[in-house]
Amino acid sequence: MQCLRLPGGRGAFTASRAPPPRRALVSVRALEGGLLTTAAVAAPLLAAGGVAAWKVVNYGQLEYITASMLSNYVPKSEPRVIQLRGGTRELYYYPKSVVQVTVVGEGLNKSLLEQAGMQAAIPTVAKPQSPTNLGFAADGSVDAVVSLGALAGMSEAQRAAFAAEALRVLKPGCPIIFMER
């Protein structure tokens, strides 16, 4: 213990050196023994939480972009649309004036897509086939072709075949909308 006197000779107080907090000693001992400390557990959890938050924010932004692309670039006057791949949630983003959305892709769940189309009030037909063969559509009969991540899984030859088919079925001046995630 030390006795300290304030300047001017008035009053005095004693100060003692307190031992370090017991918690700090326990954490150091736990670390030395191979046990996890709070910091060792918290760092990965915070990192995982940060990654999860980043994914949530990006997912929201991608959904906003998808919704705005479909609602702004698909023609408004009773369009017929061919959608390559994608899921059920995109059906809600189309203008309500859509006559029909034909979803084309390998491995589609036909009943699920058609049920989601009924819920979204968008007439939907699912065609589980290759997007490089759009033979079911007549020349110049479609108002928009929407590709939702379909190009990423295609080879160069398949992309060329798809582009030729999409241009064949599209009406002149109508859009091909690509959204690759």
Tab-separated table of C-alpha atoms in Angstrom:
chain	number	residue	atom	x	y	z
A	1	MET	CA	0.000	0.000	0.000
A	2	GLN	CA	1.122	3.472	-0.786
A	3	CYS	CA	0.037	6.705	0.812
A	4	LEU	CA	-0.277	9.617	-1.591
A	5	ARG	CA	-0.640	13.235	-0.555
A	6	LEU	CA	-2.460	15.721	-2.766
A	7	PRO	CA	-0.644	18.905	-3.811
A	8	GLY	CA	-0.870	21.643	-1.201
A	9	GLY	CA	-0.698	19.226	1.684
A	10	ARG	CA	-4.416	18.712	2.001
A	11	GLY	CA	-5.831	15.265	2.402
A	12	ALA	CA	-4.345	11.949	1.594
A	13	PHE	CA	-5.608	8.700	0.192
A	14	THR	CA	-4.220	5.271	-0.069
A	15	ALA	CA	-3.965	3.268	-3.226
A	16	SER	CA	-3.205	-0.358	-3.434
A	17	ARG	CA	-2.322	-2.564	-6.324
A	18	ALA	CA	-5.203	-4.882	-6.802
A	19	PRO	CA	-4.546	-8.308	-8.210
A	20	PRO	CA	-5.661	-8.739	-11.820
A	21	PRO	CA	-9.292	-9.727	-12.197
A	22	ARG	CA	-9.895	-13.382	-11.608
A	23	ARG	CA	-11.665	-13.723	-14.958
A	24	ALA	CA	-8.539	-12.823	-16.860
A	25	LEU	CA	-6.577	-15.498	-15.036
A	26	VAL	CA	-9.250	-18.087	-15.768
A	27	SER	CA	-9.285	-17.220	-19.496
A	28	VAL	CA	-5.506	-17.465	-19.723
A	29	ARG	CA	-5.510	-20.754	-17.848
A	30	ALA	CA	-8.333	-22.120	-20.030
A	31	LEU	CA	-6.435	-21.137	-23.151
A	32	GLU	CA	-3.271	-22.781	-21.929
A	33	GLY	CA	-5.237	-25.944	-21.145
A	34	GLY	CA	-6.616	-26.147	-24.672
A	35	LEU	CA	-10.157	-25.040	-23.796
A	36	LEU	CA	-11.916	-22.485	-25.949
A	37	THR	CA	-12.230	-18.961	-24.627
A	38	THR	CA	-15.002	-16.543	-25.343
A	39	ALA	CA	-12.896	-14.746	-27.930
A	40	ALA	CA	-11.956	-17.981	-29.677
A	41	VAL	CA	-15.632	-18.930	-29.980
A	42	ALA	CA	-16.925	-15.443	-30.779
A	43	ALA	CA	-14.607	-14.721	-33.717
A	44	PRO	CA	-15.881	-17.521	-35.995
A	45	LEU	CA	-19.477	-16.843	-34.967
A	46	LEU	CA	-19.133	-13.162	-35.838
A	47	ALA	CA	-17.487	-14.079	-39.137
A	48	ALA	CA	-20.292	-16.530	-39.976
A	49	GLY	CA	-22.877	-13.953	-38.967
A	50	GLY	CA	-21.205	-11.392	-41.204
A	51	VAL	CA	-21.233	-13.789	-44.140
A	52	ALA	CA	-24.878	-14.638	-43.498
A	53	ALA	CA	-25.798	-10.948	-43.323
A	54	TRP	CA	-23.887	-10.315	-46.559
A	55	LYS	CA	-25.781	-13.144	-48.272
A	56	VAL	CA	-29.138	-11.817	-47.057
A	57	VAL	CA	-28.368	-8.318	-48.336
A	58	ASN	CA	-27.159	-9.589	-51.720
A	59	TYR	CA	-30.127	-11.945	-52.074
A	60	GLY	CA	-32.484	-9.028	-51.479
A	61	GLN	CA	-30.679	-6.916	-54.052
A	62	LEU	CA	-30.760	-9.718	-56.645
A	63	GLU	CA	-34.473	-10.257	-56.096
A	64	TYR	CA	-35.100	-6.526	-56.497
A	65	ILE	CA	-33.098	-6.490	-59.751
A	66	THR	CA	-34.918	-9.566	-61.059
A	67	ALA	CA	-38.319	-8.075	-60.226
A	68	SER	CA	-37.510	-4.745	-61.848
A	69	MET	CA	-36.039	-6.379	-64.987
A	70	LEU	CA	-39.107	-8.552	-65.516
A	71	SER	CA	-41.669	-5.871	-64.713
A	72	ASN	CA	-39.929	-3.163	-66.778
A	73	TYR	CA	-38.667	-5.021	-69.854
A	74	VAL	CA	-41.332	-7.637	-70.540
A	75	PRO	CA	-43.875	-5.980	-72.880
A	76	LYS	CA	-47.091	-4.911	-71.141
A	77	SER	CA	-49.695	-5.615	-73.856
A	78	GLU	CA	-50.678	-9.279	-73.444
A	79	PRO	CA	-47.242	-10.807	-73.987
A	80	ARG	CA	-46.300	-14.457	-74.440
A	81	VAL	CA	-43.042	-15.267	-72.649
A	82	ILE	CA	-40.604	-18.163	-72.758
A	83	GLN	CA	-38.592	-18.433	-69.533
A	84	LEU	CA	-35.468	-20.580	-69.448
A	85	ARG	CA	-34.881	-22.177	-66.064
A	86	GLY	CA	-35.585	-20.097	-63.007
A	87	GLY	CA	-37.940	-20.922	-60.210
A	88	THR	CA	-41.434	-20.253	-59.007
A	89	ARG	CA	-40.829	-16.861	-57.396
A	90	GLU	CA	-40.059	-15.158	-60.725
A	91	LEU	CA	-43.625	-15.836	-61.867
A	92	TYR	CA	-44.820	-13.201	-59.384
A	93	TYR	CA	-42.663	-10.510	-61.032
A	94	TYR	CA	-44.232	-10.648	-64.495
A	95	PRO	CA	-46.816	-8.037	-65.493
A	96	LYS	CA	-50.344	-9.291	-64.774
A	97	SER	CA	-51.251	-8.820	-68.440
A	98	VAL	CA	-49.071	-11.798	-69.473
A	99	VAL	CA	-51.017	-14.279	-71.599
A	100	GLN	CA	-48.701	-17.222	-70.891
A	101	VAL	CA	-45.268	-18.015	-69.482
A	102	THR	CA	-43.703	-21.188	-70.842
A	103	VAL	CA	-40.911	-22.348	-68.537
A	104	VAL	CA	-38.336	-24.485	-70.352
A	105	GLY	CA	-35.467	-26.399	-68.780
A	106	GLU	CA	-34.167	-29.815	-67.988
A	107	GLY	CA	-35.278	-31.295	-64.683
A	108	LEU	CA	-38.220	-28.962	-64.054
A	109	ASN	CA	-40.936	-29.855	-61.588
A	110	LYS	CA	-43.906	-29.377	-63.914
A	111	SER	CA	-46.687	-29.569	-61.320
A	112	LEU	CA	-44.921	-27.195	-58.918
A	113	LEU	CA	-44.367	-24.547	-61.592
A	114	GLU	CA	-47.937	-24.754	-62.861
A	115	GLN	CA	-49.318	-24.542	-59.305
A	116	ALA	CA	-47.121	-21.496	-58.588
A	117	GLY	CA	-48.382	-19.930	-61.817
A	118	MET	CA	-51.964	-20.361	-60.617
A	119	GLN	CA	-51.089	-18.721	-57.294
A	120	ALA	CA	-49.336	-15.833	-59.072
A	121	ALA	CA	-52.317	-15.463	-61.465
A	122	ILE	CA	-49.968	-16.034	-64.424
A	123	PRO	CA	-50.906	-18.835	-66.852
A	124	THR	CA	-47.887	-21.138	-66.801
A	125	VAL	CA	-46.857	-24.150	-68.851
A	126	ALA	CA	-43.744	-26.134	-67.917
A	127	LYS	CA	-41.756	-27.941	-70.615
A	128	PRO	CA	-39.051	-30.197	-69.148
A	129	GLN	CA	-36.748	-30.209	-72.168
A	130	SER	CA	-33.531	-28.689	-73.431
A	131	PRO	CA	-33.671	-24.903	-73.936
A	132	THR	CA	-31.815	-25.334	-77.227
A	133	ASN	CA	-34.971	-26.818	-78.796
A	134	LEU	CA	-37.899	-24.403	-78.758
A	135	GLY	CA	-39.728	-26.313	-81.517
A	136	PHE	CA	-43.071	-26.015	-79.699
A	137	ALA	CA	-43.161	-22.272	-80.499
A	138	ALA	CA	-43.882	-20.975	-83.994
A	139	ASP	CA	-41.612	-18.463	-85.715
A	140	GLY	CA	-42.197	-14.923	-84.445
A	141	SER	CA	-44.791	-15.956	-81.845
A	142	VAL	CA	-43.139	-14.875	-78.575
A	143	ASP	CA	-42.947	-11.370	-77.079
A	144	ALA	CA	-40.001	-11.983	-74.713
A	145	VAL	CA	-37.431	-14.654	-73.923
A	146	VAL	CA	-36.126	-14.586	-70.343
A	147	SER	CA	-33.009	-16.517	-69.345
A	148	LEU	CA	-32.601	-16.928	-65.577
A	149	GLY	CA	-29.179	-18.455	-65.035
A	150	ALA	CA	-29.565	-20.812	-67.979
A	151	LEU	CA	-26.463	-19.751	-69.896
A	152	ALA	CA	-24.018	-20.588	-67.113
A	153	GLY	CA	-24.562	-24.325	-67.503
A	154	MET	CA	-24.400	-24.383	-71.301
A	155	SER	CA	-21.483	-25.081	-73.612
A	156	GLU	CA	-20.635	-22.664	-76.427
A	157	ALA	CA	-22.450	-24.862	-78.963
A	158	GLN	CA	-25.572	-24.979	-76.767
A	159	ARG	CA	-25.474	-21.192	-76.310
A	160	ALA	CA	-25.293	-20.692	-80.075
A	161	ALA	CA	-28.207	-23.100	-80.624
A	162	PHE	CA	-30.240	-21.343	-77.924
A	163	ALA	CA	-29.543	-17.902	-79.423
A	164	ALA	CA	-30.639	-19.100	-82.876
A	165	GLU	CA	-33.847	-20.604	-81.430
A	166	ALA	CA	-34.595	-17.507	-79.333
A	167	LEU	CA	-34.201	-15.219	-82.351
A	168	ARG	CA	-36.396	-17.537	-84.413
A	169	VAL	CA	-39.347	-17.529	-81.976
A	170	LEU	CA	-39.167	-13.837	-81.024
A	171	LYS	CA	-41.290	-11.223	-82.723
A	172	PRO	CA	-39.171	-8.512	-84.388
A	173	GLY	CA	-38.008	-5.888	-81.875
A	174	CYS	CA	-38.901	-7.934	-78.794
A	175	PRO	CA	-36.369	-8.422	-75.968
A	176	ILE	CA	-34.210	-11.269	-74.797
A	177	ILE	CA	-33.650	-10.693	-71.080
A	178	PHE	CA	-30.615	-12.347	-69.454
A	179	MET	CA	-30.132	-12.554	-65.697
A	180	GLU	CA	-27.166	-14.638	-64.625
A	181	ARG	CA	-26.543	-14.983	-60.897
